[in-house]
mmCIF file with all atom_site columns, C-alpha atoms in Angstrom:
data_model
loop_
_atom_site.group_PDB
_atom_site.id
_atom_site.type_symbol
_atom_site.label_atom_id
_atom_site.label_alt_id
_atom_site.label_comp_id
_atom_site.label_asym_id
_atom_site.label_entity_id
_atom_site.label_seq_id
_atom_site.pdbx_PDB_ins_code
_atom_site.Cartn_x
_atom_site.Cartn_y
_atom_site.Cartn_z
_atom_site.occupancy
_atom_site.B_iso_or_equiv
_atom_site.pdbx_formal_charge
_atom_site.auth_seq_id
_atom_site.auth_comp_id
_atom_site.auth_asym_id
_atom_site.auth_atom_id
_atom_site.pdbx_PDB_model_num
ATOM 1   C CA . MET A 1 1   ? -6.598  15.428  18.105  1.00 44.00 ? 11  MET A CA 1
ATOM 2   C CA . SER A 1 2   ? -7.224  16.439  14.484  1.00 47.00 ? 12  SER A CA 1
ATOM 3   C CA . ARG A 1 3   ? -3.481  16.029  13.803  1.00 49.00 ? 13  ARG A CA 1
ATOM 4   C CA . HIS A 1 4   ? -3.860  12.313  14.450  1.00 44.00 ? 14  HIS A CA 1
ATOM 5   C CA . LEU A 1 5   ? -6.972  11.797  12.351  1.00 42.00 ? 15  LEU A CA 1
ATOM 6   C CA . PRO A 1 6   ? -5.087  11.068  9.090   1.00 46.00 ? 16  PRO A CA 1
ATOM 7   C CA . ALA A 1 7   ? -3.202  8.239   10.784  1.00 44.00 ? 17  ALA A CA 1
ATOM 8   C CA . ILE A 1 8   ? -6.377  6.898   12.390  1.00 44.00 ? 18  ILE A CA 1
ATOM 9   C CA . ALA A 1 9   ? -8.257  7.206   9.100   1.00 44.00 ? 19  ALA A CA 1
ATOM 10  C CA . ALA A 1 10  ? -5.485  5.374   7.272   1.00 43.00 ? 20  ALA A CA 1
ATOM 11  C CA . LEU A 1 11  ? -5.659  2.532   9.777   1.00 39.00 ? 21  LEU A CA 1
ATOM 12  C CA . LEU A 1 12  ? -9.444  2.374   9.512   1.00 41.00 ? 22  LEU A CA 1
ATOM 13  C CA . ALA A 1 13  ? -9.188  2.231   5.733   1.00 43.00 ? 23  ALA A CA 1
ATOM 14  C CA . LEU A 1 14  ? -7.089  -0.898  6.094   1.00 39.00 ? 24  LEU A CA 1
ATOM 15  C CA . ILE A 1 15  ? -9.619  -2.787  8.244   1.00 38.00 ? 25  ILE A CA 1
ATOM 16  C CA . PRO A 1 16  ? -11.007 -4.845  5.341   1.00 37.00 ? 26  PRO A CA 1
ATOM 17  C CA . ALA A 1 17  ? -7.475  -5.857  4.383   1.00 38.00 ? 27  ALA A CA 1
ATOM 18  C CA . ALA A 1 18  ? -6.507  -6.393  8.014   1.00 38.00 ? 28  ALA A CA 1
ATOM 19  C CA . SER A 1 19  ? -9.266  -8.948  8.391   1.00 35.00 ? 29  SER A CA 1
ATOM 20  C CA . HIS A 1 20  ? -6.958  -11.157 6.344   1.00 39.00 ? 30  HIS A CA 1
ATOM 21  C CA . ALA A 1 21  ? -3.817  -10.036 8.163   1.00 41.00 ? 31  ALA A CA 1
ATOM 22  C CA . SER A 1 22  ? -3.290  -13.294 10.035  1.00 38.00 ? 32  SER A CA 1
ATOM 23  C CA . GLU A 1 23  ? -3.701  -15.181 6.766   1.00 41.00 ? 33  GLU A CA 1
ATOM 24  C CA . ALA A 1 24  ? -1.441  -12.804 4.850   1.00 43.00 ? 34  ALA A CA 1
ATOM 25  C CA . ARG A 1 25  ? 1.274   -13.336 7.415   1.00 46.00 ? 35  ARG A CA 1
ATOM 26  C CA . GLY A 1 26  ? 0.969   -17.104 7.154   1.00 47.00 ? 36  GLY A CA 1
ATOM 27  C CA . GLU A 1 27  ? 4.293   -18.113 5.706   1.00 49.00 ? 37  GLU A CA 1
ATOM 28  C CA . SER A 1 28  ? 6.432   -15.910 3.523   1.00 51.00 ? 38  SER A CA 1
ATOM 29  C CA . THR A 1 29  ? 9.807   -15.409 2.043   1.00 54.00 ? 39  THR A CA 1
ATOM 30  C CA . PRO A 1 30  ? 11.914  -14.163 4.972   1.00 54.00 ? 40  PRO A CA 1
ATOM 31  C CA . LEU A 1 31  ? 12.261  -10.426 5.520   1.00 57.00 ? 41  LEU A CA 1
ATOM 32  C CA . PRO A 1 32  ? 15.562  -8.965  4.256   1.00 57.00 ? 42  PRO A CA 1
ATOM 33  C CA . ALA A 1 33  ? 17.116  -8.529  7.738   1.00 62.00 ? 43  ALA A CA 1
ATOM 34  C CA . LYS A 1 34  ? 16.440  -9.158  11.408  1.00 72.00 ? 44  LYS A CA 1
ATOM 35  C CA . ASP A 1 35  ? 15.595  -5.511  12.130  1.00 81.00 ? 45  ASP A CA 1
ATOM 36  C CA . CYS A 1 36  ? 12.799  -5.486  9.507   1.00 88.00 ? 46  CYS A CA 1
ATOM 37  C CA . VAL A 1 37  ? 9.121   -5.246  10.466  1.00 91.00 ? 47  VAL A CA 1
ATOM 38  C CA . GLU A 1 38  ? 5.931   -5.203  8.429   1.00 90.00 ? 48  GLU A CA 1
ATOM 39  C CA . VAL A 1 39  ? 4.284   -1.802  8.983   1.00 89.00 ? 49  VAL A CA 1
ATOM 40  C CA . SER A 1 40  ? 1.111   -2.348  6.959   1.00 87.00 ? 50  SER A CA 1
ATOM 41  C CA . GLY A 1 41  ? -0.345  -4.674  4.392   1.00 86.00 ? 51  GLY A CA 1
ATOM 42  C CA . THR A 1 42  ? -3.218  -4.848  1.972   1.00 87.00 ? 52  THR A CA 1
ATOM 43  C CA . ALA A 1 43  ? -4.832  -7.458  -0.251  1.00 86.00 ? 53  ALA A CA 1
ATOM 44  C CA . LEU A 1 44  ? -4.848  -6.590  -3.958  1.00 82.00 ? 54  LEU A CA 1
ATOM 45  C CA . SER A 1 45  ? -7.654  -7.632  -6.258  1.00 66.00 ? 55  SER A CA 1
ATOM 46  C CA . ALA A 1 46  ? -6.605  -9.802  -9.145  1.00 58.00 ? 56  ALA A CA 1
ATOM 47  C CA . ILE A 1 47  ? -8.106  -11.983 -11.833 1.00 57.00 ? 57  ILE A CA 1
ATOM 48  C CA . ALA A 1 48  ? -10.846 -14.135 -10.294 1.00 57.00 ? 58  ALA A CA 1
ATOM 49  C CA . GLU A 1 49  ? -9.242  -17.411 -11.330 1.00 68.00 ? 59  GLU A CA 1
ATOM 50  C CA . GLY A 1 50  ? -5.654  -16.352 -10.732 1.00 75.00 ? 60  GLY A CA 1
ATOM 51  C CA . PRO A 1 51  ? -3.501  -16.334 -7.606  1.00 84.00 ? 61  PRO A CA 1
ATOM 52  C CA . ALA A 1 52  ? -4.027  -13.987 -4.668  1.00 90.00 ? 62  ALA A CA 1
ATOM 53  C CA . TYR A 1 53  ? -1.760  -10.947 -4.374  1.00 91.00 ? 63  TYR A CA 1
ATOM 54  C CA . ALA A 1 54  ? -0.873  -8.725  -1.435  1.00 92.00 ? 64  ALA A CA 1
ATOM 55  C CA . ALA A 1 55  ? 1.392   -5.755  -0.790  1.00 92.00 ? 65  ALA A CA 1
ATOM 56  C CA . ALA A 1 56  ? 3.215   -4.822  2.391   1.00 91.00 ? 66  ALA A CA 1
ATOM 57  C CA . GLU A 1 57  ? 5.118   -1.817  3.661   1.00 91.00 ? 67  GLU A CA 1
ATOM 58  C CA . ILE A 1 58  ? 8.333   -3.105  5.234   1.00 92.00 ? 68  ILE A CA 1
ATOM 59  C CA . LYS A 1 59  ? 10.565  -1.000  7.503   1.00 90.00 ? 69  LYS A CA 1
ATOM 60  C CA . CYS A 1 60  ? 14.213  -2.013  7.942   1.00 88.00 ? 70  CYS A CA 1
ATOM 61  C CA . GLY A 1 61  ? 15.791  0.516   10.295  1.00 82.00 ? 71  GLY A CA 1
ATOM 62  C CA . ALA A 1 62  ? 15.237  3.872   8.572   1.00 78.00 ? 72  ALA A CA 1
ATOM 63  C CA . LYS A 1 63  ? 14.640  2.271   5.136   1.00 85.00 ? 73  LYS A CA 1
ATOM 64  C CA . LEU A 1 64  ? 11.096  1.682   3.845   1.00 89.00 ? 74  LEU A CA 1
ATOM 65  C CA . SER A 1 65  ? 10.090  -0.692  1.055   1.00 93.00 ? 75  SER A CA 1
ATOM 66  C CA . LEU A 1 66  ? 6.870   -1.550  -0.731  1.00 94.00 ? 76  LEU A CA 1
ATOM 67  C CA . VAL A 1 67  ? 6.813   -5.309  -1.376  1.00 94.00 ? 77  VAL A CA 1
ATOM 68  C CA . LEU A 1 68  ? 4.514   -7.169  -3.787  1.00 94.00 ? 78  LEU A CA 1
ATOM 69  C CA . ARG A 1 69  ? 3.686   -10.798 -2.904  1.00 93.00 ? 79  ARG A CA 1
ATOM 70  C CA . ARG A 1 70  ? 1.822   -13.645 -4.633  1.00 93.00 ? 80  ARG A CA 1
ATOM 71  C CA . GLN A 1 71  ? 0.221   -16.607 -2.919  1.00 92.00 ? 81  GLN A CA 1
ATOM 72  C CA . THR A 1 72  ? 2.137   -19.675 -4.082  1.00 93.00 ? 82  THR A CA 1
ATOM 73  C CA . GLY A 1 73  ? 0.567   -22.386 -1.955  1.00 92.00 ? 83  GLY A CA 1
ATOM 74  C CA . MET A 1 74  ? -0.910  -23.354 1.367   1.00 91.00 ? 84  MET A CA 1
ATOM 75  C CA . ASN A 1 75  ? 0.598   -24.641 4.593   1.00 94.00 ? 85  ASN A CA 1
ATOM 76  C CA . GLY A 1 76  ? -2.427  -26.106 6.351   1.00 94.00 ? 86  GLY A CA 1
ATOM 77  C CA . ASN A 1 77  ? -4.917  -23.246 6.599   1.00 93.00 ? 87  ASN A CA 1
ATOM 78  C CA . LEU A 1 78  ? -2.305  -20.532 6.045   1.00 91.00 ? 88  LEU A CA 1
ATOM 79  C CA . PRO A 1 79  ? -1.264  -19.268 2.610   1.00 88.00 ? 89  PRO A CA 1
ATOM 80  C CA . VAL A 1 80  ? 2.378   -19.294 1.546   1.00 91.00 ? 90  VAL A CA 1
ATOM 81  C CA . TRP A 1 81  ? 3.545   -15.985 0.033   1.00 90.00 ? 91  TRP A CA 1
ATOM 82  C CA . THR A 1 82  ? 6.458   -15.327 -2.315  1.00 93.00 ? 92  THR A CA 1
ATOM 83  C CA . VAL A 1 83  ? 7.969   -11.879 -2.892  1.00 93.00 ? 93  VAL A CA 1
ATOM 84  C CA . LEU A 1 84  ? 7.667   -10.815 -6.546  1.00 94.00 ? 94  LEU A CA 1
ATOM 85  C CA . ASP A 1 85  ? 8.860   -7.222  -6.535  1.00 95.00 ? 95  ASP A CA 1
ATOM 86  C CA . GLN A 1 86  ? 10.075  -4.527  -4.184  1.00 94.00 ? 96  GLN A CA 1
ATOM 87  C CA . VAL A 1 87  ? 10.582  -0.758  -4.428  1.00 94.00 ? 97  VAL A CA 1
ATOM 88  C CA . THR A 1 88  ? 12.491  1.392   -1.954  1.00 92.00 ? 98  THR A CA 1
ATOM 89  C CA . ILE A 1 89  ? 10.562  4.352   -0.599  1.00 91.00 ? 99  ILE A CA 1
ATOM 90  C CA . SER A 1 90  ? 12.374  7.584   0.258   1.00 89.00 ? 100 SER A CA 1
ATOM 91  C CA . LYS A 1 91  ? 10.233  10.020  2.210   1.00 86.00 ? 101 LYS A CA 1
ATOM 92  C CA . PRO A 1 92  ? 11.045  13.663  1.411   1.00 87.00 ? 102 PRO A CA 1
ATOM 93  C CA . SER A 1 93  ? 9.678   14.687  4.836   1.00 87.00 ? 103 SER A CA 1
ATOM 94  C CA . PRO A 1 94  ? 8.488   12.940  8.010   1.00 87.00 ? 104 PRO A CA 1
ATOM 95  C CA . ARG A 1 95  ? 4.907   13.955  7.171   1.00 89.00 ? 105 ARG A CA 1
ATOM 96  C CA . HIS A 1 96  ? 4.900   11.970  3.923   1.00 91.00 ? 106 HIS A CA 1
ATOM 97  C CA . GLU A 1 97  ? 3.354   8.524   4.172   1.00 92.00 ? 107 GLU A CA 1
ATOM 98  C CA . LEU A 1 98  ? 2.621   5.571   1.945   1.00 92.00 ? 108 LEU A CA 1
ATOM 99  C CA . LEU A 1 99  ? -1.010  5.974   0.879   1.00 93.00 ? 109 LEU A CA 1
ATOM 100 C CA . GLN A 1 100 ? -2.798  2.690   0.195   1.00 90.00 ? 110 GLN A CA 1
ATOM 101 C CA . PRO A 1 101 ? -5.024  1.636   -2.750  1.00 91.00 ? 111 PRO A CA 1
ATOM 102 C CA . ALA A 1 102 ? -8.023  1.570   -0.386  1.00 89.00 ? 112 ALA A CA 1
ATOM 103 C CA . TYR A 1 103 ? -8.288  5.342   -0.883  1.00 90.00 ? 113 TYR A CA 1
ATOM 104 C CA . CYS A 1 104 ? -6.016  6.180   -3.850  1.00 95.00 ? 114 CYS A CA 1
ATOM 105 C CA . SER A 1 105 ? -6.812  6.243   -7.546  1.00 94.00 ? 115 SER A CA 1
ATOM 106 C CA . SER A 1 106 ? -5.287  7.467   -10.788 1.00 96.00 ? 116 SER A CA 1
ATOM 107 C CA . SER A 1 107 ? -7.142  9.046   -13.680 1.00 95.00 ? 117 SER A CA 1
ATOM 108 C CA . ARG A 1 108 ? -4.608  7.377   -16.015 1.00 94.00 ? 118 ARG A CA 1
ATOM 109 C CA . PHE A 1 109 ? -5.107  3.896   -14.485 1.00 93.00 ? 119 PHE A CA 1
ATOM 110 C CA . PRO A 1 110 ? -8.671  3.999   -13.110 1.00 90.00 ? 120 PRO A CA 1
ATOM 111 C CA . ASP A 1 111 ? -9.153  0.264   -12.529 1.00 86.00 ? 121 ASP A CA 1
ATOM 112 C CA . LEU A 1 112 ? -5.779  -0.577  -10.980 1.00 88.00 ? 122 LEU A CA 1
ATOM 113 C CA . ALA A 1 113 ? -4.459  -0.639  -7.423  1.00 90.00 ? 123 ALA A CA 1
ATOM 114 C CA . VAL A 1 114 ? -2.455  2.553   -6.867  1.00 94.00 ? 124 VAL A CA 1
ATOM 115 C CA . PHE A 1 115 ? 0.001   3.334   -4.069  1.00 95.00 ? 125 PHE A CA 1
ATOM 116 C CA . ALA A 1 116 ? 1.199   6.911   -3.528  1.00 96.00 ? 126 ALA A CA 1
ATOM 117 C CA . LEU A 1 117 ? 3.771   8.692   -1.400  1.00 95.00 ? 127 LEU A CA 1
ATOM 118 C CA . GLY A 1 118 ? 2.274   11.927  -0.146  1.00 95.00 ? 128 GLY A CA 1
ATOM 119 C CA . ARG A 1 119 ? 0.492   13.664  2.702   1.00 94.00 ? 129 ARG A CA 1
ATOM 120 C CA . MET A 1 120 ? -3.162  13.595  3.725   1.00 93.00 ? 130 MET A CA 1
ATOM 121 C CA . VAL A 1 121 ? -4.553  17.002  4.663   1.00 94.00 ? 131 VAL A CA 1
ATOM 122 C CA . GLU A 1 122 ? -7.816  17.654  6.509   1.00 93.00 ? 132 GLU A CA 1
ATOM 123 C CA . GLN A 1 123 ? -10.374 19.574  4.445   1.00 93.00 ? 133 GLN A CA 1
ATOM 124 C CA . PRO A 1 124 ? -12.942 22.063  5.843   1.00 93.00 ? 134 PRO A CA 1
ATOM 125 C CA . ASP A 1 125 ? -15.710 19.421  5.594   1.00 91.00 ? 135 ASP A CA 1
ATOM 126 C CA . GLY A 1 126 ? -13.730 16.978  7.788   1.00 91.00 ? 136 GLY A CA 1
ATOM 127 C CA . SER A 1 127 ? -12.618 14.752  4.918   1.00 93.00 ? 137 SER A CA 1
ATOM 128 C CA . TYR A 1 128 ? -8.997  14.168  3.970   1.00 95.00 ? 138 TYR A CA 1
ATOM 129 C CA . ARG A 1 129 ? -7.341  14.613  0.592   1.00 95.00 ? 139 ARG A CA 1
ATOM 130 C CA . SER A 1 130 ? -3.824  13.939  -0.642  1.00 95.00 ? 140 SER A CA 1
ATOM 131 C CA . GLU A 1 131 ? -1.399  16.783  -1.015  1.00 92.00 ? 141 GLU A CA 1
ATOM 132 C CA . ASN A 1 132 ? 2.153   16.900  -2.291  1.00 92.00 ? 142 ASN A CA 1
ATOM 133 C CA . VAL A 1 133 ? 2.128   13.421  -3.862  1.00 95.00 ? 143 VAL A CA 1
ATOM 134 C CA . VAL A 1 134 ? 5.727   12.875  -4.948  1.00 95.00 ? 144 VAL A CA 1
ATOM 135 C CA . LYS A 1 135 ? 5.720   9.256   -6.177  1.00 96.00 ? 145 LYS A CA 1
ATOM 136 C CA . ALA A 1 136 ? 3.135   6.693   -7.214  1.00 97.00 ? 146 ALA A CA 1
ATOM 137 C CA . TRP A 1 137 ? 3.075   3.044   -8.283  1.00 96.00 ? 147 TRP A CA 1
ATOM 138 C CA . ARG A 1 138 ? 0.492   0.759   -9.844  1.00 94.00 ? 148 ARG A CA 1
ATOM 139 C CA . PHE A 1 139 ? 0.176   -2.995  -9.593  1.00 91.00 ? 149 PHE A CA 1
ATOM 140 C CA . ASP A 1 140 ? 0.993   -4.409  -13.053 1.00 88.00 ? 150 ASP A CA 1
ATOM 141 C CA . ILE A 1 141 ? -0.683  -7.828  -12.881 1.00 84.00 ? 151 ILE A CA 1
ATOM 142 C CA . ARG A 1 142 ? 0.585   -9.041  -16.274 1.00 87.00 ? 152 ARG A CA 1
ATOM 143 C CA . ARG A 1 143 ? 4.217   -8.545  -15.309 1.00 92.00 ? 153 ARG A CA 1
ATOM 144 C CA . GLU A 1 144 ? 3.616   -9.120  -11.586 1.00 92.00 ? 154 GLU A CA 1
ATOM 145 C CA . ARG A 1 145 ? 5.513   -5.926  -10.802 1.00 94.00 ? 155 ARG A CA 1
ATOM 146 C CA . LEU A 1 146 ? 5.054   -2.554  -9.171  1.00 95.00 ? 156 LEU A CA 1
ATOM 147 C CA . ALA A 1 147 ? 5.342   0.043   -11.941 1.00 95.00 ? 157 ALA A CA 1
ATOM 148 C CA . ALA A 1 148 ? 6.079   3.717   -11.307 1.00 96.00 ? 158 ALA A CA 1
ATOM 149 C CA . ILE A 1 149 ? 3.393   6.032   -12.707 1.00 96.00 ? 159 ILE A CA 1
ATOM 150 C CA . PRO A 1 150 ? 3.140   9.821   -13.109 1.00 96.00 ? 160 PRO A CA 1
ATOM 151 C CA . VAL A 1 151 ? 1.773   11.560  -10.029 1.00 96.00 ? 161 VAL A CA 1
ATOM 152 C CA . ASP A 1 152 ? -0.456  13.932  -11.987 1.00 94.00 ? 162 ASP A CA 1
ATOM 153 C CA . GLY A 1 153 ? -3.941  12.473  -11.828 1.00 94.00 ? 163 GLY A CA 1
ATOM 154 C CA . VAL A 1 154 ? -3.272  10.552  -8.584  1.00 96.00 ? 164 VAL A CA 1
ATOM 155 C CA . ILE A 1 155 ? -5.770  11.439  -5.882  1.00 95.00 ? 165 ILE A CA 1
ATOM 156 C CA . CYS A 1 156 ? -6.142  9.904   -2.425  1.00 96.00 ? 166 CYS A CA 1
ATOM 157 C CA . ALA A 1 157 ? -9.255  10.796  -0.461  1.00 95.00 ? 167 ALA A CA 1
ATOM 158 C CA . LEU A 1 158 ? -11.032 9.709   2.681   1.00 90.00 ? 168 LEU A CA 1
ATOM 159 C CA . ASP A 1 159 ? -14.524 10.782  3.707   1.00 85.00 ? 169 ASP A CA 1
ATOM 160 C CA . GLY A 1 160 ? -14.939 12.631  6.996   1.00 70.00 ? 170 GLY A CA 1
ATOM 161 C CA . VAL A 1 161 ? -16.208 10.879  10.107  1.00 64.00 ? 171 VAL A CA 1
ATOM 162 C CA . ASP A 1 162 ? -19.704 11.910  11.179  1.00 49.00 ? 172 ASP A CA 1
#
């Protein structure tokens, strides 16, 4: 059971973002191919008076991508999303996963949304902490791009369940 806790914890960490999942999937630029599916998604905080942003992990066969989107309009009650940037994710092992900004931070970019490619490992106190982070990206709002950042100083953590 404890082997599955990182995956369950990751899903639970996305619940606030998932509350907007039906809205985030309103209308979007089409996925790159028919065999592509959205694995996960998260809302990204932005400037209060600016547009809404979201990121999604897209799987096309064996290929994974991190896609940055901006809300460009409305279609009735559903937002319309446009893809701004995309990075291809290569997992060095099956245990590596895309770690979301809900539980990742960088000492170099403390106030920005940070994504990381690494593994979550259970700690003795029942919490989880990132290990073997091999790549990381930040959301560059000025350029509306995902920018690669150094992995030193990137930490992803999740409190243990009581």
